[in-house]
Amino acid sequence: MLNTIARTDSPALRALVLALALATAACGTSGGEGPPVGRVVGGGEIGLVAGEDALARRVAREVLAREGTAADAAVAYFFMAAVSYPSRVSLASGGLCLSYEEAENQTRLLDFRNRPASTEGNGLPIPGAVRGMSALQAVLGSLAWHDLLVPAERAARFGVPVSPALARDLAHASGTLLGNAEARRLFASPAGGMPGVGDPLVQFELSDVLSGIRTRGASDFYRGRTARSIIEAAHEAGRVITIEELGAYAVAWSDPATFAYERGLMASDLAVQVPDETIDAGASILTALTLLDDAGSMDGDAERHHLLAEVALRLAVARGSPGTVNLMEGYSATRATDPAVLPGPPKPLSESPRATGVVTADRMGNAVACVFTMNGLFGDGSVLPGTGIVIPASSGADETLLPVIVVNNVLRSVVLAGTATGGSASPVVMSQVLMDTLDGSVSLDDAVRRTRVHHPGVPHVVLVEGAPEGEAGEVLANRGHAVEGVAELGRVLAIHCPDGLRNAPASCVAVTDPRVPD
């Protein structure tokens, strides 16, 4: 049995495995653990990282300390997270990255979303993230590819302690995971349940896959020895993918869409850059920013919650009726809108909200914001036999992936880079954080912590974090909204540099959403 939670009750062996895991997470460090990696990290002397997984954050910061670029750090984060945060990151993930290159003063969008297999039903989605990370590092990296994968490979081989975030995801998906033989073998504890916080997770087979990618490059995953292993594993699992489909996968680079933000003295010439309008999250955040900017003040919590819910409803209408005009028709600051008066019916999105991301910035002024998805928690809940690779769910078009980079055109420098996840809620969630932060009225930490609301379009109900009878729910109900409480609405990862990343890195702060268990 190769992939397994460490099967022993021996205190000595358990301590050894944990010690190796922690040593692996800190590999390459000289002089202790280095800079802090908590919820909020200030200063940008070596660069900054925001990400949901603590071990992957640490590895990324060590890359920056070795004078790696923001792209190098994002790549190292991805591969480490595929080991230590497999509920949301896998070598079979897809996603999007926005990258800002300071020397060229240019932002580009990298599209490495998974592609559907040609075989219906049991076709295995064609994974994009490994080739995406290779392309990102080849264009914008400076360190050796080999060095970026060593921490992840060692962590998989010697084990990592289960984090609070992973433990919660394991508990949530336990029924699905225990129902798949390979997932059960990989994740189940010796007692047959899910491991808890601090339990060691050892993944020998995944380490072998990472070794192939490290020594033979990303092409090994798509055309080489590892590709052949993936084809064989898929066949064993009753899934179909051909070597031709896998080998033909290609990423796409393009220009982002831009929203010109003109409010406040310091933010008079900002370019908010997002995925282009062919991706729903890009089109939706551009619309949301326009509607919120036209609305003016969101000073009071009651007005804020109501306006954000109304804007979210209208985004669902715009999604169902492209080209609609006067989306704010029927809006009242004091009452909920009857959907019947809107210019079209709302169209909900059914994509999974459980994506994740990473945001990195380096001392040279470069920044990267990436979002990764498996279209579900632990993908479809199964693992490719003999590889340790969690299989993504095949549903979803990845349209809610939302990386953002904001550049001050006067300073010629990044002032904010971030990601938002949460499915259809992400555009309004990120719009709220952007407007709060860029106006200078709220710190990034406070903006991310604020209670969130969302209207999915269908059903006609406003989702609010926390109990529906809480403060946010009460002000919404008073305006005639039907309200439903939820645990969380999206997660934001961001780096904010009020005075510019290149010009004043000491002004920077990195924030990991407090909704992530730590």
Short mmCIF file of C-alpha atoms in Angstrom, two decimals:
data_model
loop_
_atom_site.label_atom_id
_atom_site.label_comp_id
_atom_site.label_asym_id
_atom_site.label_seq_id
_atom_site.Cartn_x
_atom_site.Cartn_y
_atom_site.Cartn_z
CA MET A 1 0.00 0.00 0.00
CA LEU A 2 1.76 3.12 -1.24
CA ASN A 3 -0.46 6.16 -0.78
CA THR A 4 -1.71 6.28 2.78
CA ILE A 5 -2.10 8.13 5.99
CA ALA A 6 0.81 6.89 8.12
CA ARG A 7 -0.46 3.54 9.45
CA THR A 8 1.05 3.39 12.90
CA ASP A 9 0.23 4.11 16.48
CA SER A 10 3.92 4.37 17.36
CA PRO A 11 4.52 7.78 18.97
CA ALA A 12 8.16 7.74 17.84
CA LEU A 13 7.33 7.05 14.20
CA ARG A 14 4.45 9.51 14.23
CA ALA A 15 6.75 12.20 15.61
CA LEU A 16 9.35 11.38 12.95
CA VAL A 17 6.82 11.69 10.11
CA LEU A 18 5.58 15.03 11.41
CA ALA A 19 9.12 16.31 11.87
CA LEU A 20 9.96 15.35 8.30
CA ALA A 21 6.80 17.07 7.06
CA LEU A 22 7.62 20.29 8.85
CA ALA A 23 11.23 20.15 7.73
CA THR A 24 10.07 19.66 4.16
CA ALA A 25 7.75 22.64 4.37
CA ALA A 26 10.65 24.79 5.49
CA CYS A 27 13.24 23.38 3.12
CA GLY A 28 15.66 25.95 1.77
CA THR A 29 15.28 28.19 4.82
CA SER A 30 18.37 29.46 6.51
CA GLY A 31 17.84 31.18 9.79
CA GLY A 32 14.55 29.94 11.19
CA GLU A 33 11.10 30.10 9.64
CA GLY A 34 11.60 33.44 7.91
CA PRO A 35 8.93 36.11 7.54
CA PRO A 36 5.50 35.55 9.07
CA VAL A 37 2.85 33.76 7.07
CA GLY A 38 -0.27 34.63 9.02
CA ARG A 39 -3.62 36.03 7.93
CA VAL A 40 -2.23 39.51 7.29
CA VAL A 41 1.39 40.04 6.30
CA GLY A 42 2.82 43.53 5.90
CA GLY A 43 5.86 44.87 4.12
CA GLY A 44 7.17 43.78 0.75
CA GLU A 45 10.93 43.71 1.15
CA ILE A 46 11.22 40.23 -0.35
CA GLY A 47 7.72 40.01 -1.78
CA LEU A 48 4.34 38.87 -0.54
CA VAL A 49 2.05 35.84 -0.82
CA ALA A 50 -1.66 35.40 -0.13
CA GLY A 51 -3.01 31.86 -0.27
CA GLU A 52 -5.29 29.50 1.64
CA ASP A 53 -2.67 26.85 2.43
CA ALA A 54 -0.05 27.77 5.04
CA LEU A 55 2.62 25.28 3.92
CA ALA A 56 2.33 26.35 0.30
CA ARG A 57 2.50 30.02 1.35
CA ARG A 58 5.73 29.34 3.20
CA VAL A 59 7.29 27.58 0.21
CA ALA A 60 6.29 30.48 -2.05
CA ARG A 61 7.80 33.05 0.32
CA GLU A 62 11.05 31.10 0.42
CA VAL A 63 11.15 31.25 -3.37
CA LEU A 64 10.79 35.03 -3.16
CA ALA A 65 13.54 35.17 -0.51
CA ARG A 66 15.84 33.43 -3.03
CA GLU A 67 15.10 36.29 -5.45
CA GLY A 68 12.58 34.31 -7.45
CA THR A 69 9.89 36.18 -9.33
CA ALA A 70 6.20 36.37 -8.53
CA ALA A 71 5.68 33.72 -11.23
CA ASP A 72 8.23 31.39 -9.63
CA ALA A 73 6.46 31.79 -6.28
CA ALA A 74 3.03 31.09 -7.78
CA VAL A 75 4.33 27.93 -9.46
CA ALA A 76 5.96 26.67 -6.27
CA TYR A 77 2.73 27.42 -4.37
CA PHE A 78 0.63 25.44 -6.86
CA PHE A 79 2.72 22.29 -6.70
CA MET A 80 2.98 22.39 -2.91
CA ALA A 81 -0.76 22.98 -2.56
CA ALA A 82 -1.42 19.97 -4.81
CA VAL A 83 0.20 17.97 -2.00
CA SER A 84 -0.97 19.78 1.13
CA TYR A 85 -4.38 21.10 -0.04
CA PRO A 86 -5.73 18.38 -2.38
CA SER A 87 -9.33 19.24 -1.63
CA ARG A 88 -9.00 22.31 -3.87
CA VAL A 89 -5.76 21.89 -5.85
CA SER A 90 -4.70 18.92 -7.96
CA LEU A 91 -2.22 18.24 -10.73
CA ALA A 92 -5.40 17.78 -12.78
CA SER A 93 -6.77 21.25 -11.95
CA GLY A 94 -7.49 23.95 -14.49
CA GLY A 95 -7.54 27.70 -14.05
CA LEU A 96 -6.59 31.23 -15.01
CA CYS A 97 -3.72 33.56 -14.10
CA LEU A 98 -3.24 37.28 -14.54
CA SER A 99 0.41 38.32 -14.56
CA TYR A 100 1.86 41.82 -14.43
CA GLU A 101 5.37 42.30 -15.81
CA GLU A 102 6.88 45.49 -14.41
CA ALA A 103 9.59 45.88 -17.08
CA GLU A 104 6.96 45.95 -19.84
CA ASN A 105 4.21 47.56 -17.75
CA GLN A 106 1.97 44.85 -19.16
CA THR A 107 -0.70 42.54 -17.77
CA ARG A 108 -1.54 39.29 -19.55
CA LEU A 109 -4.14 36.59 -19.04
CA LEU A 110 -3.03 32.95 -19.07
CA ASP A 111 -5.86 30.49 -19.73
CA PHE A 112 -5.19 26.89 -18.71
CA ARG A 113 -8.73 25.77 -18.04
CA ASN A 114 -9.41 22.06 -18.37
CA ARG A 115 -10.80 20.89 -21.67
CA PRO A 116 -13.61 18.34 -21.99
CA ALA A 117 -12.64 14.94 -23.31
CA SER A 118 -14.01 13.93 -26.68
CA THR A 119 -15.66 10.88 -25.10
CA GLU A 120 -18.98 11.62 -23.45
CA GLY A 121 -19.97 10.26 -20.04
CA ASN A 122 -16.80 8.61 -18.77
CA GLY A 123 -14.30 10.90 -20.46
CA LEU A 124 -11.53 12.26 -18.23
CA PRO A 125 -11.21 16.07 -18.36
CA ILE A 126 -7.94 17.11 -20.00
CA PRO A 127 -5.97 18.87 -17.24
CA GLY A 128 -4.38 22.25 -17.85
CA ALA A 129 -2.63 23.40 -14.67
CA VAL A 130 0.72 21.62 -15.10
CA ARG A 131 1.17 23.04 -18.59
CA GLY A 132 -0.16 26.39 -17.34
CA MET A 133 2.40 26.57 -14.56
CA SER A 134 5.14 25.58 -17.00
CA ALA A 135 4.13 28.36 -19.39
CA LEU A 136 3.97 30.93 -16.59
CA GLN A 137 7.41 30.01 -15.31
CA ALA A 138 8.97 29.81 -18.78
CA VAL A 139 7.85 33.33 -19.67
CA LEU A 140 8.12 35.12 -16.33
CA GLY A 141 10.25 32.95 -14.03
CA SER A 142 13.94 33.23 -13.17
CA LEU A 143 14.73 30.20 -10.99
CA ALA A 144 15.27 26.66 -12.20
CA TRP A 145 12.10 24.62 -12.77
CA HIS A 146 13.68 21.78 -10.81
CA ASP A 147 14.02 23.91 -7.67
CA LEU A 148 10.36 24.92 -7.65
CA LEU A 149 9.12 21.32 -7.47
CA VAL A 150 11.55 19.89 -4.91
CA PRO A 151 9.54 21.01 -1.83
CA ALA A 152 6.31 19.48 -3.17
CA GLU A 153 7.98 16.23 -4.19
CA ARG A 154 9.61 15.81 -0.77
CA ALA A 155 6.43 16.79 1.05
CA ALA A 156 4.45 14.13 -0.80
CA ARG A 157 7.08 11.48 -0.07
CA PHE A 158 7.71 12.24 3.61
CA GLY A 159 4.23 13.55 4.47
CA VAL A 160 2.55 16.76 5.52
CA PRO A 161 0.39 17.40 8.59
CA VAL A 162 -3.27 17.87 7.71
CA SER A 163 -4.13 21.56 8.00
CA PRO A 164 -7.32 22.92 9.60
CA ALA A 165 -8.61 23.92 6.14
CA LEU A 166 -7.96 20.47 4.67
CA ALA A 167 -9.40 18.74 7.75
CA ARG A 168 -12.66 20.64 7.35
CA ASP A 169 -12.85 19.79 3.66
CA LEU A 170 -12.11 16.13 4.40
CA ALA A 171 -14.92 16.03 6.94
CA HIS A 172 -17.32 17.72 4.53
CA ALA A 173 -16.53 15.31 1.67
CA SER A 174 -16.04 12.16 3.76
CA GLY A 175 -19.01 10.30 2.33
CA THR A 176 -17.87 10.80 -1.25
CA LEU A 177 -14.21 10.01 -0.56
CA LEU A 178 -14.93 6.86 1.41
CA GLY A 179 -17.08 5.64 -1.46
CA ASN A 180 -14.14 5.56 -3.88
CA ALA A 181 -11.55 2.85 -3.31
CA GLU A 182 -8.53 4.94 -4.38
CA ALA A 183 -9.67 8.05 -2.50
CA ARG A 184 -10.35 5.94 0.58
CA ARG A 185 -6.88 4.39 0.35
CA LEU A 186 -5.29 7.81 0.00
CA PHE A 187 -7.20 9.81 2.57
CA ALA A 188 -8.84 7.52 5.14
CA SER A 189 -7.35 7.27 8.63
CA PRO A 190 -6.37 3.89 10.14
CA ALA A 191 -9.72 3.82 11.91
CA GLY A 192 -11.52 4.15 8.59
CA GLY A 193 -12.67 7.74 8.94
CA MET A 194 -11.16 11.03 7.87
CA PRO A 195 -7.87 12.27 9.40
CA GLY A 196 -7.88 15.27 11.71
CA VAL A 197 -5.73 18.36 12.11
CA GLY A 198 -2.06 17.46 12.42
CA ASP A 199 -2.38 13.87 11.20
CA PRO A 200 0.32 13.06 8.63
CA LEU A 201 -0.68 12.60 4.99
CA VAL A 202 1.87 10.61 2.95
CA GLN A 203 1.50 10.37 -0.85
CA PHE A 204 4.29 8.23 -2.34
CA GLU A 205 2.66 7.81 -5.74
CA LEU A 206 2.04 11.53 -6.13
CA SER A 207 5.68 12.09 -5.22
CA ASP A 208 6.70 9.82 -8.12
CA VAL A 209 4.54 11.84 -10.52
CA LEU A 210 6.07 15.09 -9.24
CA SER A 211 9.53 13.60 -9.68
CA GLY A 212 8.80 12.96 -13.35
CA ILE A 213 7.54 16.50 -13.86
CA ARG A 214 10.55 17.91 -12.00
CA THR A 215 13.21 15.94 -13.90
CA ARG A 216 11.63 15.68 -17.35
CA GLY A 217 9.54 18.85 -17.41
CA ALA A 218 5.83 19.48 -17.84
CA SER A 219 5.91 17.71 -21.21
CA ASP A 220 6.34 14.44 -19.31
CA PHE A 221 2.85 14.94 -17.89
CA TYR A 222 1.36 15.34 -21.38
CA ARG A 223 3.51 13.26 -23.74
CA GLY A 224 6.05 11.26 -21.74
CA ARG A 225 6.26 8.45 -19.23
CA THR A 226 3.85 10.11 -16.79
CA ALA A 227 1.33 10.71 -19.58
CA ARG A 228 1.33 7.00 -20.37
CA SER A 229 0.81 6.22 -16.68
CA ILE A 230 -2.16 8.60 -16.62
CA ILE A 231 -3.71 6.90 -19.66
CA GLU A 232 -3.30 3.48 -18.05
CA ALA A 233 -4.67 4.70 -14.71
CA ALA A 234 -7.69 6.25 -16.42
CA HIS A 235 -8.39 2.96 -18.20
CA GLU A 236 -8.15 1.09 -14.89
CA ALA A 237 -10.66 3.52 -13.36
CA GLY A 238 -13.05 3.11 -16.28
CA ARG A 239 -12.31 6.59 -17.63
CA VAL A 240 -11.28 7.51 -21.15
CA ILE A 241 -8.57 9.90 -22.34
CA THR A 242 -6.23 9.45 -25.30
CA ILE A 243 -2.54 10.24 -25.52
CA GLU A 244 -3.35 12.43 -28.53
CA GLU A 245 -5.81 14.55 -26.53
CA LEU A 246 -3.46 14.87 -23.60
CA GLY A 247 -0.46 15.72 -25.77
CA ALA A 248 -2.36 18.30 -27.81
CA TYR A 249 -3.35 20.41 -24.82
CA ALA A 250 -2.16 24.04 -25.16
CA VAL A 251 -2.53 27.11 -22.98
CA ALA A 252 -3.63 30.49 -24.33
CA TRP A 253 -2.22 33.95 -23.60
CA SER A 254 -4.38 37.04 -24.20
CA ASP A 255 -4.95 40.62 -23.13
CA PRO A 256 -7.25 41.22 -20.15
CA ALA A 257 -10.29 43.46 -20.09
CA THR A 258 -9.88 46.79 -18.29
CA PHE A 259 -12.16 48.95 -16.15
CA ALA A 260 -10.99 52.56 -15.75
CA TYR A 261 -11.49 53.49 -12.11
CA GLU A 262 -11.61 57.22 -11.49
CA ARG A 263 -12.51 58.11 -7.94
CA GLY A 264 -10.42 59.79 -5.26
CA LEU A 265 -7.21 61.77 -5.60
CA MET A 266 -4.79 58.85 -5.27
CA ALA A 267 -6.92 56.52 -7.36
CA SER A 268 -7.63 58.94 -10.19
CA ASP A 269 -6.07 56.79 -12.91
CA LEU A 270 -6.40 53.11 -12.06
CA ALA A 271 -6.76 50.25 -14.54
CA VAL A 272 -8.70 47.34 -13.02
CA GLN A 273 -7.71 44.37 -15.18
CA VAL A 274 -9.80 41.19 -15.24
CA PRO A 275 -10.45 38.21 -17.55
CA ASP A 276 -12.01 39.26 -20.84
CA GLU A 277 -15.74 39.27 -21.48
CA THR A 278 -15.73 35.75 -22.94
CA ILE A 279 -15.46 34.50 -19.34
CA ASP A 280 -18.53 35.18 -17.20
CA ALA A 281 -16.59 36.44 -14.18
CA GLY A 282 -14.82 39.02 -16.35
CA ALA A 283 -18.01 40.32 -17.93
CA SER A 284 -19.85 40.27 -14.59
CA ILE A 285 -17.25 42.19 -12.58
CA LEU A 286 -17.03 44.85 -15.29
CA THR A 287 -20.81 45.25 -15.11
CA ALA A 288 -20.81 45.19 -11.30
CA LEU A 289 -18.11 47.85 -11.05
CA THR A 290 -20.03 50.06 -13.47
CA LEU A 291 -23.31 49.70 -11.55
CA LEU A 292 -21.71 50.25 -8.15
CA ASP A 293 -19.68 53.20 -9.41
CA ASP A 294 -22.81 54.83 -10.83
CA ALA A 295 -24.69 54.17 -7.59
CA GLY A 296 -22.25 56.34 -5.62
CA SER A 297 -22.26 55.94 -1.84
CA MET A 298 -22.24 52.61 -0.01
CA ASP A 299 -21.45 54.22 3.33
CA GLY A 300 -24.18 52.71 5.48
CA ASP A 301 -24.35 48.95 6.05
CA ALA A 302 -28.07 48.87 5.29
CA GLU A 303 -27.59 50.63 1.97
CA ARG A 304 -24.52 48.54 1.19
CA HIS A 305 -26.15 45.15 1.75
CA HIS A 306 -29.26 46.12 -0.21
CA LEU A 307 -27.32 47.59 -3.13
CA LEU A 308 -24.95 44.62 -3.42
CA ALA A 309 -27.88 42.20 -3.44
CA GLU A 310 -29.65 44.23 -6.12
CA VAL A 311 -26.53 44.39 -8.27
CA ALA A 312 -26.02 40.63 -7.95
CA LEU A 313 -29.60 40.04 -9.13
CA ARG A 314 -28.98 42.25 -12.15
CA LEU A 315 -25.80 40.39 -13.04
CA ALA A 316 -27.89 37.22 -13.28
CA VAL A 317 -30.27 39.09 -15.60
CA ALA A 318 -27.38 40.33 -17.77
CA ARG A 319 -26.09 36.75 -17.97
CA GLY A 320 -29.43 35.50 -19.25
CA SER A 321 -30.11 38.42 -21.60
CA PRO A 322 -26.84 39.64 -23.16
CA GLY A 323 -26.95 43.21 -24.35
CA THR A 324 -29.65 44.34 -21.92
CA VAL A 325 -29.64 48.04 -21.15
CA ASN A 326 -30.72 50.03 -18.11
CA LEU A 327 -30.08 47.19 -15.70
CA MET A 328 -30.82 49.41 -12.71
CA GLU A 329 -34.35 50.02 -13.93
CA GLY A 330 -36.78 49.54 -11.06
CA TYR A 331 -34.06 49.99 -8.42
CA SER A 332 -35.09 51.64 -5.16
CA ALA A 333 -32.79 52.30 -2.22
CA THR A 334 -35.59 51.41 0.17
CA ARG A 335 -37.23 48.27 -1.23
CA ALA A 336 -36.43 45.00 -2.99
CA THR A 337 -36.95 44.84 -6.75
CA ASP A 338 -39.66 42.62 -8.22
CA PRO A 339 -37.85 40.49 -10.86
CA ALA A 340 -40.86 40.94 -13.14
CA VAL A 341 -39.86 44.57 -13.82
CA LEU A 342 -36.32 43.66 -14.93
CA PRO A 343 -35.42 43.60 -18.65
CA GLY A 344 -35.09 39.81 -18.72
CA PRO A 345 -35.17 36.64 -16.62
CA PRO A 346 -32.19 35.90 -14.39
CA LYS A 347 -29.91 33.00 -15.33
CA PRO A 348 -28.20 31.24 -12.43
CA LEU A 349 -24.76 29.61 -12.60
CA SER A 350 -24.38 26.11 -11.20
CA GLU A 351 -20.57 26.00 -11.00
CA SER A 352 -18.93 24.91 -7.79
CA PRO A 353 -17.86 27.78 -5.51
CA ARG A 354 -15.01 25.70 -4.08
CA ALA A 355 -12.05 26.93 -6.09
CA THR A 356 -8.92 28.45 -4.61
CA GLY A 357 -6.01 30.62 -5.68
CA VAL A 358 -2.75 32.33 -4.90
CA VAL A 359 -1.53 35.91 -5.22
CA THR A 360 2.18 36.75 -5.31
CA ALA A 361 4.27 39.90 -5.67
CA ASP A 362 8.04 40.22 -5.88
CA ARG A 363 10.58 42.89 -5.02
CA MET A 364 10.97 43.79 -8.71
CA GLY A 365 7.37 44.99 -8.95
CA ASN A 366 5.89 41.94 -10.71
CA ALA A 367 2.62 40.37 -9.56
CA VAL A 368 0.64 37.21 -10.32
CA ALA A 369 -2.94 36.27 -9.39
CA CYS A 370 -4.09 32.71 -10.16
CA VAL A 371 -7.30 30.77 -9.55
CA PHE A 372 -7.39 26.96 -9.66
CA THR A 373 -10.44 24.73 -9.77
CA MET A 374 -11.47 21.08 -9.87
CA ASN A 375 -15.15 22.05 -10.27
CA GLY A 376 -15.96 20.64 -6.87
CA LEU A 377 -14.52 19.79 -3.49
CA PHE A 378 -11.98 17.00 -4.19
CA GLY A 379 -13.15 17.21 -7.80
CA ASP A 380 -15.51 14.33 -8.46
CA GLY A 381 -14.34 12.55 -5.29
CA SER A 382 -12.12 10.00 -7.01
CA VAL A 383 -8.39 9.45 -7.49
CA LEU A 384 -6.52 8.10 -10.53
CA PRO A 385 -5.17 4.69 -9.47
CA GLY A 386 -1.44 4.56 -8.86
CA THR A 387 -0.90 8.32 -9.29
CA GLY A 388 -2.39 10.06 -6.25
CA ILE A 389 -3.99 12.60 -8.62
CA VAL A 390 -7.45 13.81 -7.57
CA ILE A 391 -9.77 13.81 -10.60
CA PRO A 392 -11.68 17.03 -11.36
CA ALA A 393 -15.42 17.01 -11.93
CA SER A 394 -16.26 17.34 -15.59
CA SER A 395 -19.18 19.75 -15.15
CA GLY A 396 -18.81 23.50 -15.32
CA ALA A 397 -17.21 25.87 -17.80
CA ASP A 398 -14.92 27.55 -15.24
CA GLU A 399 -16.59 30.87 -16.01
CA THR A 400 -16.53 32.10 -12.41
CA LEU A 401 -12.73 32.10 -12.08
CA LEU A 402 -11.75 35.64 -11.11
CA PRO A 403 -8.16 36.91 -10.82
CA VAL A 404 -7.73 40.72 -10.70
CA ILE A 405 -4.76 43.07 -11.05
CA VAL A 406 -5.06 46.83 -10.54
CA VAL A 407 -2.36 49.11 -11.94
CA ASN A 408 -1.91 52.81 -11.15
CA ASN A 409 -1.08 54.29 -14.53
CA VAL A 410 0.46 57.40 -12.99
CA LEU A 411 2.76 55.47 -10.66
CA ARG A 412 3.23 52.73 -13.30
CA SER A 413 2.90 50.19 -10.55
CA VAL A 414 0.57 47.50 -9.19
CA VAL A 415 -1.58 48.72 -6.31
CA LEU A 416 -3.72 45.60 -5.86
CA ALA A 417 -3.69 41.99 -7.00
CA GLY A 418 -6.26 39.47 -5.88
CA THR A 419 -8.55 36.54 -6.51
CA ALA A 420 -12.16 35.87 -5.57
CA THR A 421 -13.85 32.48 -5.46
CA GLY A 422 -17.39 31.52 -4.56
CA GLY A 423 -19.01 30.75 -7.89
CA SER A 424 -21.47 33.37 -9.13
CA ALA A 425 -20.92 35.42 -5.95
CA SER A 426 -17.30 36.20 -6.83
CA PRO A 427 -17.83 39.28 -9.07
CA VAL A 428 -19.84 41.23 -6.48
CA VAL A 429 -17.59 40.02 -3.64
CA MET A 430 -14.49 41.25 -5.42
CA SER A 431 -16.19 44.48 -6.55
CA GLN A 432 -17.01 45.31 -2.93
CA VAL A 433 -13.43 44.69 -1.80
CA LEU A 434 -12.00 46.72 -4.68
CA MET A 435 -14.20 49.74 -4.12
CA ASP A 436 -13.68 49.73 -0.36
CA THR A 437 -9.91 49.39 -0.67
CA LEU A 438 -9.17 51.59 -3.68
CA ASP A 439 -11.20 54.46 -2.25
CA GLY A 440 -8.91 54.33 0.78
CA SER A 441 -11.85 54.33 3.17
CA VAL A 442 -11.31 50.78 4.44
CA SER A 443 -8.17 48.71 4.96
CA LEU A 444 -7.82 45.58 2.83
CA ASP A 445 -8.13 43.40 5.93
CA ASP A 446 -11.37 45.08 7.00
CA ALA A 447 -12.75 45.01 3.45
CA VAL A 448 -12.16 41.26 3.21
CA ARG A 449 -13.68 40.62 6.65
CA ARG A 450 -16.96 42.40 5.96
CA THR A 451 -20.19 40.38 5.93
CA ARG A 452 -21.15 39.40 2.38
CA VAL A 453 -24.49 39.08 0.65
CA HIS A 454 -25.42 37.60 -2.72
CA HIS A 455 -28.47 37.16 -4.91
CA PRO A 456 -28.01 34.11 -7.19
CA GLY A 457 -30.86 35.15 -9.48
CA VAL A 458 -32.82 31.92 -9.00
CA PRO A 459 -34.36 31.36 -6.52
CA HIS A 460 -35.42 34.91 -5.68
CA VAL A 461 -33.68 35.02 -2.30
CA VAL A 462 -30.73 36.91 -0.85
CA LEU A 463 -28.01 34.80 0.72
CA VAL A 464 -26.31 36.38 3.73
CA GLU A 465 -23.37 35.14 5.77
CA GLY A 466 -24.40 34.10 9.25
CA ALA A 467 -27.86 33.77 10.71
CA PRO A 468 -30.66 35.33 8.63
CA GLU A 469 -31.92 37.12 11.74
CA GLY A 470 -28.53 38.86 12.16
CA GLU A 471 -27.89 42.52 11.40
CA ALA A 472 -27.39 42.07 7.64
CA GLY A 473 -30.40 39.78 7.34
CA GLU A 474 -32.57 42.19 9.30
CA VAL A 475 -31.80 45.23 7.12
CA LEU A 476 -32.44 43.17 3.99
CA ALA A 477 -35.71 41.77 5.33
CA ASN A 478 -36.83 45.31 6.22
CA ARG A 479 -36.53 46.19 2.52
CA GLY A 480 -38.66 43.22 1.50
CA HIS A 481 -35.99 40.68 0.60
CA ALA A 482 -36.42 36.99 1.32
CA VAL A 483 -33.25 36.09 3.25
CA GLU A 484 -31.38 32.82 3.78
CA GLY A 485 -28.29 32.39 5.97
CA VAL A 486 -25.16 30.58 4.71
CA ALA A 487 -21.80 29.79 6.28
CA GLU A 488 -19.71 31.77 3.79
CA LEU A 489 -19.95 33.51 0.43
CA GLY A 490 -16.68 33.31 -1.40
CA ARG A 491 -13.09 33.81 -0.37
CA VAL A 492 -10.76 36.66 -1.27
CA LEU A 493 -6.97 36.56 -1.40
CA ALA A 494 -5.26 39.86 -2.08
CA ILE A 495 -2.17 42.04 -1.88
CA HIS A 496 -2.65 45.80 -1.56
CA CYS A 497 0.11 48.36 -2.07
CA PRO A 498 -1.45 51.83 -1.58
CA ASP A 499 1.72 53.62 -2.71
CA GLY A 500 2.62 51.14 -5.42
CA LEU A 501 4.37 47.77 -5.37
CA ARG A 502 7.45 48.92 -7.24
CA ASN A 503 7.77 52.34 -5.64
CA ALA A 504 6.89 51.63 -2.03
CA PRO A 505 6.90 47.89 -1.19
CA ALA A 506 6.85 48.70 2.53
CA SER A 507 3.28 49.97 2.05
CA CYS A 508 2.10 46.54 0.91
CA VAL A 509 -0.04 44.10 2.87
CA ALA A 510 -1.12 40.55 1.99
CA VAL A 511 -4.45 39.22 3.26
CA THR A 512 -5.74 35.66 3.32
CA ASP A 513 -9.49 35.50 3.83
CA PRO A 514 -10.33 34.76 7.50
CA ARG A 515 -13.08 32.41 6.28
CA VAL A 516 -10.30 29.89 5.65
CA PRO A 517 -9.67 27.77 8.79
CA ASP A 518 -6.15 28.46 10.04
#
